[in-house]
Amino acid sequence: TLVFSVSTKGKEASQTVQNNSAKMTKVQDAIIELGISKDNISTENYSITPEFRADRQTVSGYTVTNRFSVFTKDLPLTGEIVDVSLKNGALISECNFGISDIDIYVKQARTLAVQNAQDAANLIAGTSGAMLGKVISIREIYESDSFLSHKKNKDSENSTVSGIVAAVYELK
């Protein structure tokens, strides 16, 4: 996902809104010409902000800002999207890469984390001569406000999704 903003300054709010809209249309049309669907372009924030003179009482003009995102799975196209957006008056704010169907991978990570906890508990219990009983409690351990630890491997095109659980078992 690429995030851009188009800002326009002017004396009158209505004219500044119109100018911003024209600039936005130009940017969006250029992005759509690259093959990006209009459905993959969405407004994230729209603001009209008054600017004041030194007396802080008198409005001297307005700034209109339209912050929007462009979603694409075509990574080689991201450079072209940035180029045409900048050429047509937008500024880039963010460039985020992520996993499309993350829920599938989160479920897999959770399943593997629980299996790993059980395998480790079985090994420890068996080594000490005990047998593993039923689960007393289980919880996900959160890192950075998320169970999910997702990172892009710097030396490859792969991403990693991982999770951690802590389980307490009854011993027999």
XYZ file of N, CA, C and O in Angstrom:
688
model
N 0.845 -1.174 0.000
C 0.000 0.000 0.000
C 0.888 1.234 0.000
O 1.795 1.350 0.811
N 0.595 2.125 -0.903
C 1.303 3.396 -0.977
C 0.354 4.472 -0.482
O -0.824 4.463 -0.843
N 0.837 5.392 0.326
C -0.001 6.471 0.838
C 0.578 7.799 0.365
O 1.770 8.061 0.535
N -0.289 8.609 -0.234
C 0.096 9.908 -0.779
C -0.780 10.992 -0.185
O -1.827 10.713 0.378
N -0.366 12.242 -0.387
C -1.230 13.361 -0.045
C -1.108 14.422 -1.126
O -0.052 14.578 -1.739
N -2.226 15.083 -1.351
C -2.276 16.218 -2.260
C -2.724 17.400 -1.426
O -3.808 17.377 -0.843
N -1.873 18.432 -1.339
C -2.198 19.624 -0.565
C -2.264 20.826 -1.483
O -1.471 20.950 -2.426
N -3.214 21.695 -1.198
C -3.414 22.905 -1.987
C -3.652 24.059 -1.029
O -4.376 23.908 -0.048
N -3.028 25.204 -1.317
C -3.229 26.408 -0.509
C -3.935 27.456 -1.353
O -3.719 27.535 -2.561
N -4.767 28.253 -0.695
C -5.458 29.325 -1.395
C -6.108 30.278 -0.429
O -6.181 30.028 0.779
N -6.600 31.403 -0.982
C -7.227 32.445 -0.156
C -8.652 32.085 0.237
O -9.072 32.329 1.350
N -9.413 31.525 -0.698
C -10.818 31.184 -0.462
C -10.963 29.670 -0.308
O -10.390 28.916 -1.091
N -11.760 29.252 0.661
C -11.936 27.814 0.904
C -12.522 27.114 -0.313
O -12.024 26.065 -0.725
N -13.569 27.664 -0.905
C -14.239 26.991 -2.028
C -13.305 26.818 -3.223
O -13.277 25.756 -3.846
N -12.524 27.855 -3.535
C -11.591 27.765 -4.666
C -10.456 26.783 -4.356
O -10.027 26.026 -5.216
N -10.001 26.759 -3.114
C -8.927 25.846 -2.714
C -9.406 24.399 -2.787
O -8.667 23.511 -3.239
N -10.660 24.158 -2.383
C -11.246 22.818 -2.497
C -11.319 22.410 -3.968
O -10.962 21.276 -4.325
N -11.761 23.302 -4.835
C -11.843 22.993 -6.271
C -10.464 22.702 -6.862
O -10.299 21.768 -7.645
N -9.479 23.514 -6.482
C -8.116 23.297 -6.990
C -7.559 21.955 -6.512
O -6.898 21.236 -7.268
N -7.828 21.617 -5.248
C -7.364 20.346 -4.708
C -8.034 19.188 -5.439
O -7.384 18.191 -5.777
N -9.319 19.328 -5.687
C -10.069 18.282 -6.388
C -9.515 18.063 -7.800
O -9.358 16.922 -8.246
N -9.196 19.151 -8.494
C -8.632 19.042 -9.846
C -7.273 18.342 -9.813
O -6.980 17.466 -10.642
N -6.455 18.710 -8.834
C -5.132 18.089 -8.685
C -5.280 16.599 -8.364
O -4.563 15.758 -8.908
N -6.225 16.283 -7.458
C -6.479 14.885 -7.079
C -6.923 14.065 -8.279
O -6.474 12.932 -8.465
N -7.825 14.626 -9.064
C -8.325 13.928 -10.260
C -7.179 13.635 -11.216
O -7.083 12.536 -11.769
N -6.289 14.595 -11.390
C -5.130 14.420 -12.272
C -4.241 13.270 -11.777
O -3.801 12.422 -12.556
N -3.992 13.233 -10.464
C -3.160 12.179 -9.874
C -3.853 10.822 -10.020
O -3.238 9.843 -10.470
N -5.132 10.762 -9.663
C -5.876 9.496 -9.750
C -5.933 8.983 -11.190
O -5.745 7.789 -11.418
N -6.201 9.871 -12.130
C -6.264 9.458 -13.538
C -4.936 8.870 -14.002
O -4.906 7.860 -14.724
N -3.833 9.472 -13.578
C -2.503 8.964 -13.954
C -2.262 7.576 -13.356
O -1.691 6.695 -14.013
N -2.716 7.369 -12.128
C -2.553 6.060 -11.477
C -3.426 5.014 -12.167
O -2.983 3.893 -12.425
N -4.643 5.381 -12.484
C -5.565 4.466 -13.169
C -5.033 4.086 -14.552
O -5.163 2.936 -14.985
N -4.377 5.037 -15.241
C -3.768 4.753 -16.557
C -2.705 3.668 -16.469
O -2.424 2.976 -17.453
N -2.114 3.494 -15.289
C -1.109 2.437 -15.096
C -1.749 1.057 -14.928
O -1.061 0.058 -14.860
N -3.086 1.024 -14.810
C -3.785 -0.249 -14.658
C -4.301 -0.511 -13.251
O -4.811 -1.594 -12.966
N -4.174 0.465 -12.370
C -4.703 0.326 -11.014
C -6.198 0.624 -11.046
O -6.624 1.644 -11.573
N -6.979 -0.274 -10.467
C -8.431 -0.092 -10.410
C -8.776 1.055 -9.465
O -8.130 1.242 -8.439
N -9.819 1.797 -9.811
C -10.278 2.887 -8.944
C -10.671 2.352 -7.563
O -10.572 3.060 -6.564
N -11.105 1.083 -7.514
C -11.460 0.452 -6.236
C -10.251 0.303 -5.311
O -10.413 0.110 -4.109
N -9.034 0.347 -5.870
C -7.812 0.205 -5.081
C -7.203 1.554 -4.688
O -6.063 1.614 -4.227
N -7.970 2.623 -4.912
C -7.561 3.966 -4.502
C -8.620 4.461 -3.523
O -9.799 4.495 -3.859
N -8.200 4.799 -2.318
C -9.200 5.241 -1.334
C -8.683 6.402 -0.488
O -7.494 6.484 -0.172
N -9.602 7.283 -0.147
C -9.284 8.430 0.690
C -9.102 7.973 2.129
O -9.922 7.237 2.657
N -8.025 8.391 2.750
C -7.767 8.075 4.156
C -8.134 9.248 5.055
O -8.558 9.058 6.180
N -7.928 10.450 4.549
C -8.224 11.642 5.346
C -8.378 12.823 4.399
O -7.659 12.923 3.408
N -9.308 13.698 4.724
C -9.531 14.907 3.942
C -9.698 16.046 4.934
O -10.487 15.944 5.871
N -8.937 17.120 4.761
C -9.042 18.223 5.718
C -8.997 19.573 5.024
O -8.341 19.741 3.995
N -9.707 20.521 5.610
C -9.674 21.922 5.201
C -9.241 22.689 6.449
O -9.963 22.702 7.447
N -8.061 23.285 6.394
C -7.492 23.936 7.563
C -7.307 25.431 7.297
O -6.622 25.793 6.331
N -7.895 26.270 8.130
C -7.675 27.711 7.949
C -6.270 28.106 8.396
O -5.709 27.508 9.313
N -5.717 29.110 7.724
C -4.436 29.691 8.119
C -4.726 31.099 8.626
O -5.555 31.805 8.051
N -4.047 31.485 9.689
C -4.330 32.765 10.313
C -3.168 33.735 10.171
O -2.005 33.329 10.101
N -3.496 35.025 10.179
C -2.481 36.083 10.185
C -1.831 36.120 11.566
O -2.236 35.413 12.474
N -0.859 36.988 11.738
C -0.120 37.098 12.993
C -1.034 37.416 14.176
O -0.748 37.026 15.311
N -2.159 38.091 13.934
C -3.071 38.434 15.042
C -3.879 37.232 15.546
O -4.590 37.327 16.535
N -3.760 36.112 14.843
C -4.438 34.853 15.179
C -5.966 34.968 15.188
O -6.659 34.124 15.722
N -6.467 36.016 14.621
C -7.903 36.257 14.550
C -8.404 36.234 13.114
O -9.517 35.803 12.841
N -7.567 36.707 12.202
C -7.963 36.883 10.814
C -7.483 35.700 9.971
O -6.290 35.374 9.970
N -8.421 35.097 9.256
C -8.073 33.995 8.356
C -7.416 34.579 7.111
O -7.966 35.467 6.454
N -6.226 34.076 6.796
C -5.489 34.568 5.632
C -5.598 33.629 4.438
O -5.220 33.986 3.327
N -6.077 32.422 4.663
C -6.203 31.453 3.578
C -6.516 30.073 4.127
O -6.815 29.913 5.314
N -6.449 29.093 3.244
C -6.809 27.721 3.614
C -5.832 26.736 2.990
O -5.277 26.977 1.928
N -5.661 25.623 3.681
C -4.923 24.483 3.127
C -5.894 23.315 3.080
O -6.516 22.971 4.082
N -6.026 22.722 1.894
C -6.854 21.535 1.713
C -5.914 20.374 1.449
O -5.045 20.456 0.572
N -6.055 19.321 2.236
C -5.190 18.144 2.085
C -6.050 16.899 1.929
O -6.964 16.674 2.709
N -5.747 16.143 0.904
C -6.418 14.868 0.656
C -5.349 13.783 0.746
O -4.433 13.740 -0.064
N -5.463 12.957 1.769
C -4.520 11.836 1.966
C -5.220 10.581 1.464
O -6.331 10.270 1.887
N -4.561 9.850 0.564
C -5.186 8.676 -0.038
C -4.194 7.539 -0.164
O -2.987 7.742 -0.154
N -4.732 6.321 -0.261
C -3.874 5.141 -0.382
C -4.147 4.437 -1.705
O -5.249 4.497 -2.246
N -3.109 3.779 -2.180
C -3.179 2.998 -3.416
C -2.701 1.590 -3.071
O -1.587 1.409 -2.588
N -3.568 0.613 -3.314
C -3.223 -0.775 -3.027
C -2.859 -1.485 -4.328
O -3.569 -1.379 -5.326
N -1.744 -2.193 -4.307
C -1.354 -3.011 -5.453
C -0.590 -4.238 -4.974
O 0.121 -4.182 -3.979
N -0.772 -5.343 -5.695
C 0.026 -6.548 -5.443
C 1.185 -6.630 -6.428
O 2.016 -7.508 -6.337
N 1.208 -5.717 -7.381
C 2.226 -5.700 -8.428
C 3.417 -4.856 -7.965
O 3.467 -3.645 -8.212
N 4.356 -5.488 -7.275
C 5.485 -4.753 -6.696
C 6.301 -3.967 -7.716
O 6.690 -2.836 -7.434
N 6.595 -4.524 -8.904
C 7.360 -3.731 -9.869
C 6.641 -2.440 -10.289
O 7.288 -1.479 -10.696
N 5.324 -2.400 -10.154
C 4.555 -1.222 -10.550
C 4.629 -0.101 -9.510
O 4.332 1.057 -9.822
N 5.060 -0.404 -8.296
C 5.060 0.617 -7.242
C 5.924 1.824 -7.601
O 5.541 2.957 -7.313
N 7.051 1.608 -8.214
C 7.911 2.720 -8.623
C 7.220 3.632 -9.620
O 7.311 4.866 -9.522
N 6.503 3.036 -10.572
C 5.778 3.840 -11.559
C 4.637 4.620 -10.909
O 4.371 5.765 -11.274
N 3.968 3.993 -9.941
C 2.880 4.677 -9.223
C 3.436 5.890 -8.492
O 2.860 6.982 -8.550
N 4.568 5.719 -7.836
C 5.203 6.836 -7.134
C 5.586 7.925 -8.130
O 5.285 9.105 -7.918
N 6.214 7.547 -9.230
C 6.655 8.535 -10.228
C 5.495 9.363 -10.772
O 5.571 10.593 -10.792
N 4.413 8.699 -11.224
C 3.304 9.469 -11.821
C 2.569 10.294 -10.767
O 2.076 11.381 -11.067
N 2.518 9.806 -9.547
C 1.860 10.566 -8.488
C 2.636 11.847 -8.184
O 2.052 12.926 -8.082
N 3.958 11.705 -8.055
C 4.785 12.876 -7.780
C 4.765 13.862 -8.940
O 4.681 15.076 -8.731
N 4.821 13.352 -10.171
C 4.781 14.228 -11.353
C 3.494 15.033 -11.431
O 3.477 16.128 -11.975
N 2.410 14.472 -10.893
C 1.108 15.126 -10.984
C 0.714 15.883 -9.725
O -0.433 16.295 -9.584
N 1.653 16.064 -8.802
C 1.405 16.948 -7.671
C 1.188 16.311 -6.318
O 0.885 17.010 -5.354
N 1.341 15.017 -6.194
C 1.167 14.363 -4.890
C 2.516 14.252 -4.185
O 3.568 14.334 -4.811
N 2.452 14.068 -2.883
C 3.635 13.780 -2.077
C 3.447 12.404 -1.485
O 2.349 12.046 -1.068
N 4.519 11.612 -1.421
C 4.391 10.274 -0.838
C 4.569 10.368 0.671
O 5.454 11.059 1.158
N 3.679 9.675 1.389
C 3.721 9.675 2.850
C 4.248 8.359 3.398
O 5.016 8.338 4.349
N 3.806 7.240 2.808
C 4.179 5.921 3.317
C 4.224 4.911 2.183
O 3.532 5.053 1.190
N 5.007 3.873 2.415
C 5.036 2.722 1.526
C 5.086 1.492 2.436
O 6.063 1.294 3.150
N 3.998 0.722 2.456
C 3.892 -0.430 3.347
C 3.748 -1.709 2.542
O 2.925 -1.768 1.633
N 4.526 -2.714 2.903
C 4.411 -4.020 2.276
C 3.885 -4.992 3.314
O 4.303 -4.952 4.471
N 2.968 -5.835 2.921
C 2.397 -6.778 3.873
C 1.944 -8.052 3.181
O 2.117 -8.228 1.981
N 1.354 -8.912 3.967
C 0.847 -10.187 3.473
C -0.645 -10.031 3.219
O -1.375 -9.564 4.093
N -1.099 -10.432 2.031
C -2.500 -10.252 1.646
C -3.471 -11.017 2.526
O -4.358 -10.438 3.131
N -3.355 -12.320 2.591
C -4.290 -13.157 3.344
C -3.676 -13.545 4.680
O -3.489 -14.724 4.982
N -3.387 -12.564 5.492
C -2.647 -12.775 6.736
C -3.371 -13.710 7.697
O -2.742 -14.440 8.448
N -4.714 -13.712 7.684
C -5.478 -14.548 8.629
C -5.140 -16.024 8.498
O -5.068 -16.737 9.498
N -4.917 -16.487 7.288
C -4.543 -17.891 7.053
C -3.231 -18.200 7.775
O -3.102 -19.218 8.457
N -2.269 -17.303 7.649
C -0.948 -17.527 8.230
C -0.964 -17.365 9.751
O -0.222 -18.038 10.454
N -1.823 -16.486 10.257
C -1.952 -16.336 11.707
C -2.507 -17.626 12.307
O -2.013 -18.101 13.335
N -3.513 -18.220 11.663
C -4.071 -19.493 12.150
C -2.999 -20.583 12.154
O -2.889 -21.356 13.103
N -2.219 -20.641 11.080
C -1.150 -21.634 11.012
C -0.110 -21.392 12.104
O 0.358 -22.329 12.748
N 0.246 -20.132 12.332
C 1.242 -19.804 13.359
C 0.724 -20.182 14.742
O 1.471 -20.731 15.567
N -0.544 -19.917 15.000
C -1.127 -20.282 16.299
C -1.115 -21.797 16.499
O -0.759 -22.285 17.566
N -1.527 -22.524 15.465
C -1.562 -23.985 15.544
C -0.173 -24.534 15.836
O 0.002 -25.381 16.719
N 0.816 -24.052 15.100
C 2.190 -24.519 15.309
C 2.717 -24.116 16.689
O 3.428 -24.899 17.337
N 2.365 -22.927 17.154
C 2.823 -22.487 18.473
C 2.261 -23.389 19.566
O 2.978 -23.781 20.500
N 0.988 -23.762 19.464
C 0.374 -24.653 20.461
C 1.018 -26.041 20.382
O 1.339 -26.645 21.411
N 1.226 -26.560 19.171
C 1.864 -27.862 19.012
C 3.285 -27.847 19.577
O 3.702 -28.794 20.249
N 4.028 -26.771 19.328
C 5.394 -26.663 19.854
C 5.401 -26.614 21.379
O 6.265 -27.222 22.020
N 4.449 -25.895 21.959
C 4.353 -25.839 23.428
C 4.072 -27.223 23.991
O 4.683 -27.631 24.989
N 3.172 -27.952 23.345
C 2.833 -29.295 23.827
C 4.018 -30.245 23.663
O 4.325 -31.024 24.565
N 4.710 -30.175 22.534
C 5.892 -31.021 22.319
C 6.972 -30.741 23.374
O 7.569 -31.670 23.928
N 7.213 -29.457 23.660
C 8.226 -29.103 24.655
C 7.809 -29.587 26.043
O 8.631 -30.133 26.791
N 6.533 -29.412 26.370
C 6.040 -29.865 27.679
C 6.149 -31.380 27.804
O 6.535 -31.899 28.861
N 5.818 -32.120 26.749
C 5.940 -33.587 26.757
C 7.392 -34.006 26.972
O 7.669 -34.930 27.738
N 8.300 -33.340 26.285
C 9.722 -33.667 26.415
C 10.208 -33.406 27.841
O 10.864 -34.263 28.446
N 9.867 -32.275 28.390
C 10.308 -31.930 29.743
C 9.680 -32.872 30.773
O 10.365 -33.386 31.658
N 8.388 -33.111 30.639
C 7.704 -34.010 31.587
C 8.279 -35.418 31.485
O 8.582 -36.052 32.501
N 8.445 -35.926 30.265
C 8.976 -37.280 30.060
C 10.389 -37.425 30.588
O 10.736 -38.441 31.201
N 11.222 -36.427 30.375
C 12.603 -36.457 30.844
C 12.664 -36.495 32.371
O 13.548 -37.115 32.959
N 11.709 -35.856 33.011
C 11.703 -35.826 34.478
C 10.946 -37.007 35.079
O 10.818 -37.120 36.295
N 10.422 -37.920 34.228
C 9.735 -39.106 34.713
C 8.241 -38.901 34.935
O 7.559 -39.806 35.393
N 7.731 -37.752 34.619
C 6.297 -37.489 34.782
C 5.589 -37.652 33.435
O 6.226 -37.799 32.393
N 4.284 -37.645 33.482
C 3.479 -37.691 32.260
C 2.662 -36.399 32.198
O 2.247 -35.863 33.221
N 2.456 -35.948 30.994
C 1.701 -34.723 30.788
C 0.218 -34.989 30.975
O -0.326 -35.951 30.443
N -0.440 -34.136 31.741
C -1.879 -34.223 31.945
C -2.592 -33.226 31.053
O -2.087 -32.817 30.003
N -3.755 -32.790 31.515
C -4.558 -31.857 30.718
C -3.991 -30.436 30.831
O -3.242 -30.119 31.749
N -4.416 -29.594 29.894
C -4.000 -28.195 29.885
C -4.734 -27.472 31.004
O -5.957 -27.554 31.122
N -3.996 -26.760 31.835
C -4.596 -25.951 32.896
C -4.867 -24.539 32.371
O -5.926 -23.978 32.594
N -3.908 -23.986 31.634
C -4.105 -22.666 31.029
C -3.217 -22.537 29.797
O -2.196 -23.210 29.673
N -3.635 -21.665 28.925
C -2.849 -21.377 27.720
C -3.112 -19.932 27.335
O -4.230 -19.455 27.452
N -2.055 -19.246 26.945
C -2.219 -17.854 26.531
C -1.217 -17.515 25.428
O -0.142 -18.111 25.345
N -1.609 -16.560 24.629
C -0.707 -16.063 23.603
C 0.191 -15.011 24.229
O -0.245 -14.244 25.083
N 1.431 -15.001 23.823
C 2.365 -13.986 24.296
C 2.462 -12.940 23.192
O 2.792 -13.255 22.047
N 2.152 -11.732 23.550
C 2.081 -10.658 22.569
C 3.387 -9.899 22.486
O 3.982 -9.555 23.495
N 3.787 -9.634 21.261
C 4.959 -8.800 20.998
C 4.471 -7.598 20.216
O 3.765 -7.743 19.227
N 4.829 -6.418 20.648
C 4.448 -5.184 19.969
C 2.941 -5.109 19.738
O 2.490 -4.876 18.615
N 2.174 -5.351 20.776
C 0.712 -5.265 20.731
C 0.069 -6.240 19.760
O -1.034 -6.030 19.307
N 0.758 -7.298 19.394
C 0.182 -8.257 18.461
C 0.749 -9.640 18.723
O 1.936 -9.790 18.964
N -0.117 -10.645 18.667
C 0.336 -12.031 18.747
C 1.289 -12.294 17.603
O 2.272 -12.989 17.719
N 0.968 -11.704 16.512
C 1.664 -11.953 15.268
C 2.979 -11.201 15.209
O 3.029 -10.010 15.443
N 4.020 -11.902 14.934
C 5.292 -11.265 14.633
C 5.523 -11.486 13.145
O 5.772 -12.594 12.706
N 5.373 -10.429 12.368
C 5.512 -10.529 10.919
C 6.690 -9.671 10.499
O 6.757 -8.502 10.828
N 7.641 -10.278 9.819
C 8.773 -9.483 9.366
C 9.205 -9.932 7.986
O 9.085 -11.090 7.609
N 9.716 -8.983 7.248
C 10.264 -9.243 5.926
C 11.719 -9.619 6.130
O 12.455 -8.916 6.812
N 12.113 -10.759 5.588
C 13.508 -11.179 5.682
C 14.345 -10.305 4.758
O 14.067 -10.218 3.569
N 15.364 -9.649 5.309
C 16.112 -8.671 4.523
C 16.903 -9.276 3.357
O 17.175 -8.601 2.394
N 17.279 -10.533 3.441
C 18.101 -11.130 2.396
C 17.316 -11.995 1.414
O 17.897 -12.712 0.614
N 15.974 -11.943 1.491
C 15.188 -12.742 0.558
C 13.865 -12.065 0.284
O 13.577 -11.004 0.821
N 13.061 -12.681 -0.558
C 11.748 -12.149 -0.878
C 10.679 -12.742 0.029
O 9.505 -12.538 -0.181
N 11.079 -13.486 1.053
C 10.129 -14.163 1.926
C 9.777 -13.330 3.147
O 10.561 -12.509 3.591
N 8.597 -13.578 3.669
C 8.163 -12.980 4.925
C 7.965 -14.108 5.921
O 7.721 -15.244 5.548
N 8.064 -13.789 7.191
C 7.878 -14.770 8.246
C 6.724 -14.339 9.127
O 6.644 -13.177 9.512
N 5.839 -15.274 9.434
C 4.761 -15.049 10.388
C 4.988 -16.030 11.523
O 5.111 -17.221 11.298
N 5.087 -15.519 12.739
C 5.317 -16.413 13.865
C 4.489 -15.980 15.067
O 4.027 -14.851 15.130
N 4.304 -16.903 15.996
C 3.550 -16.616 17.202
C 4.108 -17.432 18.359
O 4.786 -18.427 18.151
N 3.813 -16.981 19.569
C 4.314 -17.652 20.768
C 3.140 -17.872 21.716
O 2.306 -16.992 21.888
N 3.093 -19.061 22.326
C 2.094 -19.335 23.357
C 2.811 -19.872 24.587
O 3.889 -20.442 24.496
N 2.185 -19.659 25.733
C 2.655 -20.244 26.987
C 1.538 -21.134 27.489
O 0.390 -20.709 27.550
N 1.868 -22.378 27.793
C 0.865 -23.326 28.257
C 1.294 -23.912 29.598
O 2.472 -24.182 29.813
N 0.320 -24.115 30.468
C 0.557 -24.752 31.761
C -0.222 -26.072 31.740
O -1.415 -26.077 31.448
N 0.487 -27.171 32.010
C -0.120 -28.511 31.975
C -0.121 -29.119 33.376
O 0.752 -28.838 34.189
N -1.069 -29.981 33.587
C -1.105 -30.809 34.794
C -0.087 -31.937 34.587
O 0.068 -32.434 33.487
N 0.623 -32.307 35.630
C 1.536 -33.449 35.548
C 0.911 -34.632 36.272
O 0.260 -34.487 37.299
N 1.135 -35.835 35.719
C 0.616 -37.078 36.342
C 1.773 -37.859 36.913
O 2.866 -37.840 36.455
